Amino acid sequence: MAEILKGSNVANFLTEDLISRCKKLNSPTLAIFRIGENSSDISYETGASKRCEKIGINIKKFILPENSSNDEILNTLTEIKNDNSIHGCLMFRPLKDKALEKIACEIIAEKDSDIPPCTAQACIEILDFYGVEIEGKNAVVLGRSEIIGKPVAMLLLNRNATVTICHSKTKNLPEICKRSDIIISAMGKAKFIDSKFVSEGQVIIDVGINFDENNKLCGDVNFDDVEKIVSKITPVPGGVGAVTTSVLAKHVIEAAERRMNL
Ligand code: NAP
């Protein structure tokens, strides 16, 4: 039976540290910028707000209607940029077009709390918390998106893992996965990774958030099938997602510390 790498333990550990650091700061504040009422954005926003509240970080919300003009969007972001009481900004992406998003990212660049992307960093926080060595290990990242696949691969590389990035055109995926020490799956395919993809001693971080045939939340990994074989695995729900908001809060605290030259 594999060790279950619960996200809550990591989140609580990070939160305790952030609470004590927050006490030394002058009202660290996170701006949340959202356009429209996308339910997954709102659910992440609720989790992030609760986490920040627990730590002592203030939240300022900037919510625009779906049909907002480019000027309204960019003016609001400029307001966030120029507001000295704001230390970090969570901007929900993607915006309605790529060109607009590029300008928006440039405006808030200094305050962007999602750089490096929080979910990618949450994977590393989990590995570190549970004492999984990264240096020298073979790591496979399933997925090459800008928000998860690529950044998590870079973070692993920076920690001296040997990294293979796989995608929908990769051949022999089961063989590649079986040979690795660490598998990070960010494909968005419900229960895709089963016993054919894994081998003994592996560590699996399941980033996927999907719904199975019974409309139940599940990851990319067929948990029941692989849990008997691998050595450590994150659950879904209760794994990576639980850590992401703590990483977001950590970025706000770090920005506020930089402002105070701490
Ligand atoms: P995405 O942009 O759709 O990217 C999916 C990636 O998986 C693509 O690179 C795609 O390859 C690859 N892929 C798809 N099918 C594959 C297959 N059969 N074999 C190998 N690779 C395959 O998704 P994303 O935004 O990165 O999100 C990935 C998952 O993470 C989703 O389930 C999302 O809901 C979840 N998520 C979780 C959190 C969290 O906090 N836990 C946060 C955000 C997102 P191509 O590039 O070739 O198309």
Coordinates of C-alpha atoms and ligand atoms in Angstrom, one line a residue:
M1 CA 0.0 0.0 0.0
A2 CA 1.3 3.4 -0.9
E3 CA 1.8 6.3 1.5
I4 CA -0.9 8.9 0.8
L5 CA 0.6 12.3 0.4
K6 CA -2.1 14.5 1.8
G7 CA -2.1 18.1 0.7
S8 CA -3.6 19.3 4.0
N9 CA -0.4 18.4 6.0
V10 CA 1.7 20.5 3.6
A11 CA -0.8 23.3 3.5
N12 CA -0.9 23.5 7.3
F13 CA 2.9 23.4 7.6
L14 CA 3.2 26.3 5.1
T15 CA 0.3 28.2 6.7
E16 CA 1.9 28.1 10.2
D17 CA 5.1 29.6 8.9
L18 CA 3.2 32.2 6.9
I19 CA 1.1 33.3 10.0
S20 CA 4.2 34.1 12.0
R21 CA 5.9 35.9 9.0
C22 CA 2.7 37.9 8.4
K23 CA 2.7 39.3 11.9
K24 CA 5.9 41.2 11.2
L25 CA 4.4 42.8 8.1
N26 CA 2.3 45.9 7.5
S27 CA -1.1 44.6 6.2
P28 CA 0.0 42.4 3.3
T29 CA -2.7 42.6 0.6
L30 CA -3.7 40.4 -2.3
A31 CA -5.8 41.8 -5.2
I32 CA -8.1 39.3 -6.9
F33 CA -8.9 40.3 -10.5
R34 CA -11.7 38.3 -12.1
I35 CA -13.8 38.9 -15.2
G36 CA -17.2 37.1 -15.3
E37 CA -18.6 34.4 -13.1
N38 CA -16.7 31.2 -14.1
S39 CA -17.5 28.6 -11.4
S40 CA -14.1 27.1 -11.2
D41 CA -12.5 30.6 -10.9
I42 CA -15.0 31.4 -8.1
S43 CA -14.3 28.1 -6.3
Y44 CA -10.5 28.8 -6.4
E45 CA -11.1 32.4 -5.3
T46 CA -13.1 31.2 -2.3
G47 CA -10.3 28.8 -1.3
A48 CA -7.7 31.4 -1.8
S49 CA -9.6 34.0 0.2
K50 CA -10.1 31.6 3.1
R51 CA -6.4 30.7 3.2
C52 CA -5.4 34.3 3.1
E53 CA -7.8 35.2 5.8
K54 CA -6.4 32.5 8.1
I55 CA -2.9 33.8 7.5
G56 CA -3.8 37.5 8.0
I57 CA -3.5 38.7 4.4
N58 CA -6.1 41.2 3.3
I59 CA -8.1 40.7 0.1
K60 CA -9.2 43.4 -2.3
K61 CA -11.5 42.1 -5.0
F62 CA -11.7 43.7 -8.5
I63 CA -14.6 41.9 -10.3
L64 CA -15.6 43.0 -13.8
P65 CA -18.6 41.9 -15.9
E66 CA -18.1 39.4 -18.8
N67 CA -18.7 42.1 -21.4
S68 CA -16.1 44.6 -20.1
S69 CA -14.1 46.5 -22.7
N70 CA -10.3 46.2 -23.1
D71 CA -10.0 49.7 -21.7
E72 CA -11.9 48.8 -18.6
I73 CA -9.8 45.7 -18.0
L74 CA -6.5 47.5 -18.5
N75 CA -7.5 50.5 -16.5
T76 CA -8.4 48.2 -13.5
L77 CA -5.1 46.4 -13.8
T78 CA -3.3 49.7 -13.9
E79 CA -5.1 50.8 -10.7
I80 CA -3.9 47.6 -9.0
K81 CA -0.4 48.2 -10.3
N82 CA -0.3 51.7 -8.9
D83 CA -2.0 51.0 -5.5
N84 CA 0.9 50.9 -3.0
S85 CA -1.3 49.1 -0.5
I86 CA -1.5 46.0 -2.8
H87 CA 1.5 43.6 -2.7
G88 CA 0.3 40.7 -4.9
C89 CA -2.3 40.1 -7.6
L90 CA -4.2 36.9 -8.6
M91 CA -5.4 37.5 -12.1
F92 CA -7.7 34.8 -13.5
R93 CA -6.6 33.6 -16.9
P94 CA -7.1 33.2 -19.8
L95 CA -8.4 36.6 -20.7
K96 CA -10.6 36.9 -23.8
D97 CA -7.7 37.2 -26.3
K98 CA -4.0 36.4 -26.2
A99 CA -2.9 40.0 -27.2
L100 CA -4.9 41.5 -24.3
E101 CA -3.6 38.9 -21.9
K102 CA 0.0 39.7 -22.9
I103 CA -0.5 43.4 -22.1
A104 CA -2.4 42.6 -18.9
C105 CA 0.5 40.3 -17.7
E106 CA 3.0 43.1 -18.4
I107 CA 1.0 45.6 -16.4
I108 CA 0.8 43.4 -13.3
A109 CA 4.1 41.6 -13.8
E110 CA 5.7 43.0 -10.6
K111 CA 2.7 42.0 -8.5
D112 CA 1.8 38.8 -10.2
S113 CA 1.4 36.2 -7.4
D114 CA 1.1 33.4 -9.9
I115 CA 4.7 33.6 -11.1
P116 CA 6.0 30.9 -10.8
P117 CA 2.6 29.2 -11.3
C118 CA 1.3 28.2 -7.9
T119 CA 0.1 24.7 -8.9
A120 CA 3.5 23.8 -10.4
Q121 CA 5.2 25.0 -7.2
A122 CA 2.7 23.1 -5.0
C123 CA 4.0 19.9 -6.6
I124 CA 7.5 20.7 -5.4
E125 CA 6.3 21.7 -2.0
I126 CA 4.6 18.3 -1.6
L127 CA 7.8 16.4 -2.7
D128 CA 9.9 18.5 -0.2
F129 CA 7.5 18.1 2.7
Y130 CA 7.3 14.4 2.4
G131 CA 11.1 14.1 2.0
V132 CA 11.1 12.9 -1.6
E133 CA 14.6 13.4 -3.1
I134 CA 14.5 15.2 -6.5
E135 CA 18.1 15.6 -7.3
G136 CA 19.4 12.9 -9.7
K137 CA 16.0 11.3 -10.1
N138 CA 14.2 10.5 -13.4
A139 CA 11.0 12.6 -13.4
V140 CA 8.3 12.3 -16.1
V141 CA 5.9 15.2 -16.5
L142 CA 2.7 14.4 -18.4
G143 CA 1.4 17.6 -20.0
R144 CA 3.2 20.6 -21.5
S145 CA 0.8 23.5 -20.7
E146 CA 2.2 26.9 -19.9
I147 CA 0.5 26.9 -16.5
I148 CA 1.5 23.4 -15.2
G149 CA 3.4 21.1 -17.4
K150 CA 6.2 23.4 -18.6
P151 CA 6.7 25.2 -15.3
V152 CA 6.8 22.1 -13.2
A153 CA 9.3 20.5 -15.6
M154 CA 11.5 23.6 -15.2
L155 CA 11.2 23.6 -11.4
L156 CA 12.3 19.9 -11.4
L157 CA 15.1 20.6 -13.7
N158 CA 16.3 23.4 -11.4
R159 CA 16.4 20.9 -8.6
N160 CA 18.6 18.7 -10.7
A161 CA 16.1 16.0 -11.8
T162 CA 16.4 14.4 -15.2
V163 CA 13.1 15.4 -16.8
T164 CA 11.1 14.0 -19.6
I165 CA 8.1 16.0 -20.8
C166 CA 5.3 14.0 -22.4
H167 CA 2.2 15.1 -24.4
S168 CA -0.6 13.8 -26.5
K169 CA 1.8 12.8 -29.4
T170 CA 4.3 11.0 -27.1
K171 CA 4.8 7.3 -28.1
N172 CA 5.2 4.5 -25.6
L173 CA 3.9 6.5 -22.7
P174 CA 3.5 3.4 -20.4
E175 CA 7.2 2.4 -20.9
I176 CA 8.4 6.0 -20.3
C177 CA 6.3 6.3 -17.1
K178 CA 7.4 2.9 -15.8
R179 CA 11.1 3.8 -16.0
S180 CA 10.7 7.0 -14.0
D181 CA 11.1 7.6 -10.3
I182 CA 8.6 10.5 -10.1
I183 CA 5.5 10.9 -12.2
I184 CA 3.8 14.3 -12.3
S185 CA 0.5 14.0 -14.2
A186 CA -1.2 17.2 -15.5
M187 CA -3.1 15.9 -18.5
G188 CA -6.7 16.5 -17.5
K189 CA -7.7 12.9 -18.4
A190 CA -9.8 11.1 -15.8
K191 CA -8.2 8.0 -14.4
F192 CA -6.0 7.6 -17.5
I193 CA -2.8 6.4 -15.6
D194 CA -3.4 2.9 -14.4
S195 CA -1.3 -0.1 -13.4
K196 CA 0.1 -0.4 -16.9
F197 CA 2.0 2.9 -16.4
V198 CA 3.6 2.4 -13.0
S199 CA 6.2 0.4 -11.2
E200 CA 7.2 -0.3 -7.6
G201 CA 8.8 2.5 -5.6
Q202 CA 7.5 5.3 -7.7
V203 CA 6.2 8.6 -6.4
I204 CA 3.1 10.0 -8.1
I205 CA 1.8 13.5 -8.0
D206 CA -1.6 13.8 -9.6
V207 CA -2.4 17.3 -10.6
G208 CA -5.5 16.5 -12.7
I209 CA -8.9 17.7 -11.7
N210 CA -11.5 15.7 -13.6
F211 CA -14.9 14.1 -13.2
D212 CA -15.4 10.4 -13.6
E213 CA -18.3 8.5 -15.1
N214 CA -20.3 9.0 -11.9
N215 CA -19.6 12.8 -12.0
K216 CA -17.3 12.3 -9.0
L217 CA -14.1 14.4 -8.7
C218 CA -11.0 12.4 -9.7
G219 CA -7.4 12.9 -10.9
D220 CA -5.6 11.7 -14.0
V221 CA -4.5 8.6 -12.1
N222 CA -6.7 5.5 -11.4
F223 CA -5.9 5.7 -7.7
D224 CA -7.3 2.3 -6.6
D225 CA -5.4 0.5 -9.4
V226 CA -1.9 2.0 -8.8
E227 CA -2.0 2.6 -5.1
K228 CA -1.1 -1.1 -4.5
I229 CA 2.0 -0.8 -6.6
V230 CA 3.7 2.6 -6.1
S231 CA 5.3 3.9 -2.9
K232 CA 3.8 7.4 -2.6
I233 CA 0.8 9.1 -4.2
T234 CA -1.3 12.2 -3.8
P235 CA -5.1 11.8 -3.6
V236 CA -7.6 13.8 -5.7
P237 CA -9.3 15.7 -4.0
G238 CA -7.1 16.5 -1.1
G239 CA -3.7 16.5 -2.8
V240 CA -2.1 19.2 -5.0
G241 CA -5.2 21.5 -5.0
A242 CA -5.1 21.8 -1.3
V243 CA -1.5 23.2 -1.4
T244 CA -1.9 25.6 -4.3
T245 CA -3.6 28.4 -2.3
S246 CA -0.9 28.2 0.4
V247 CA 1.7 28.8 -2.3
L248 CA -0.3 31.8 -3.6
A249 CA -0.3 33.2 0.0
K250 CA 3.5 32.5 0.3
H251 CA 4.1 34.7 -2.8
V252 CA 2.1 37.6 -1.3
I253 CA 4.1 37.4 2.0
E254 CA 7.4 37.2 0.1
A255 CA 6.4 40.3 -2.0
A256 CA 5.4 42.2 1.2
E257 CA 8.7 41.2 2.8
R258 CA 10.6 42.4 -0.2
R259 CA 8.8 45.8 0.1
M260 CA 9.9 46.0 3.7
N261 CA 13.4 44.9 2.8
L262 CA 13.1 41.9 5.2
Ligands
NAP1 P1 -4.2 21.5 -20.7 O1 -3.8 22.9 -21.0 O2 -5.4 20.9 -21.3 O3 -2.9 20.6 -21.0 C1 -3.1 19.2 -21.0 C2 -1.7 18.6 -21.4 O4 -1.9 17.2 -21.3 C3 -1.4 19.0 -22.9 O5 0.0 19.3 -22.9 C4 -1.7 17.7 -23.6 O6 -0.8 17.4 -24.7 C5 -1.4 16.6 -22.6 N1 -2.2 15.4 -22.9 C6 -3.5 15.3 -23.1 N2 -3.8 14.0 -23.4 C7 -2.7 13.3 -23.3 C8 -2.4 11.9 -23.4 N3 -3.3 11.0 -23.7 N4 -1.1 11.5 -23.2 C9 -0.1 12.4 -22.9 N5 -0.4 13.8 -22.7 C10 -1.6 14.2 -22.9 O7 -4.4 21.4 -19.1 P2 -3.8 22.2 -17.9 O8 -4.4 23.5 -17.8 O9 -2.3 22.0 -17.9 O10 -4.4 21.3 -16.7 C11 -4.1 20.0 -16.5 C12 -4.9 19.4 -15.4 O11 -4.6 20.0 -14.2 C13 -6.5 19.6 -15.6 O12 -7.1 18.4 -15.2 C14 -6.8 20.8 -14.7 O13 -8.1 20.8 -14.3 C15 -5.8 20.5 -13.6 N6 -5.5 21.6 -12.7 C16 -5.3 21.4 -11.4 C17 -4.9 22.4 -10.5 C18 -4.7 22.0 -9.1 O14 -4.5 22.9 -8.3 N7 -4.6 20.8 -8.7 C19 -4.8 23.7 -11.0 C20 -5.0 23.9 -12.3 C21 -5.4 22.9 -13.2 P3 -0.8 18.4 -26.1 O15 0.0 19.6 -25.6 O16 -0.1 17.6 -27.1 O17 -2.2 18.7 -26.4

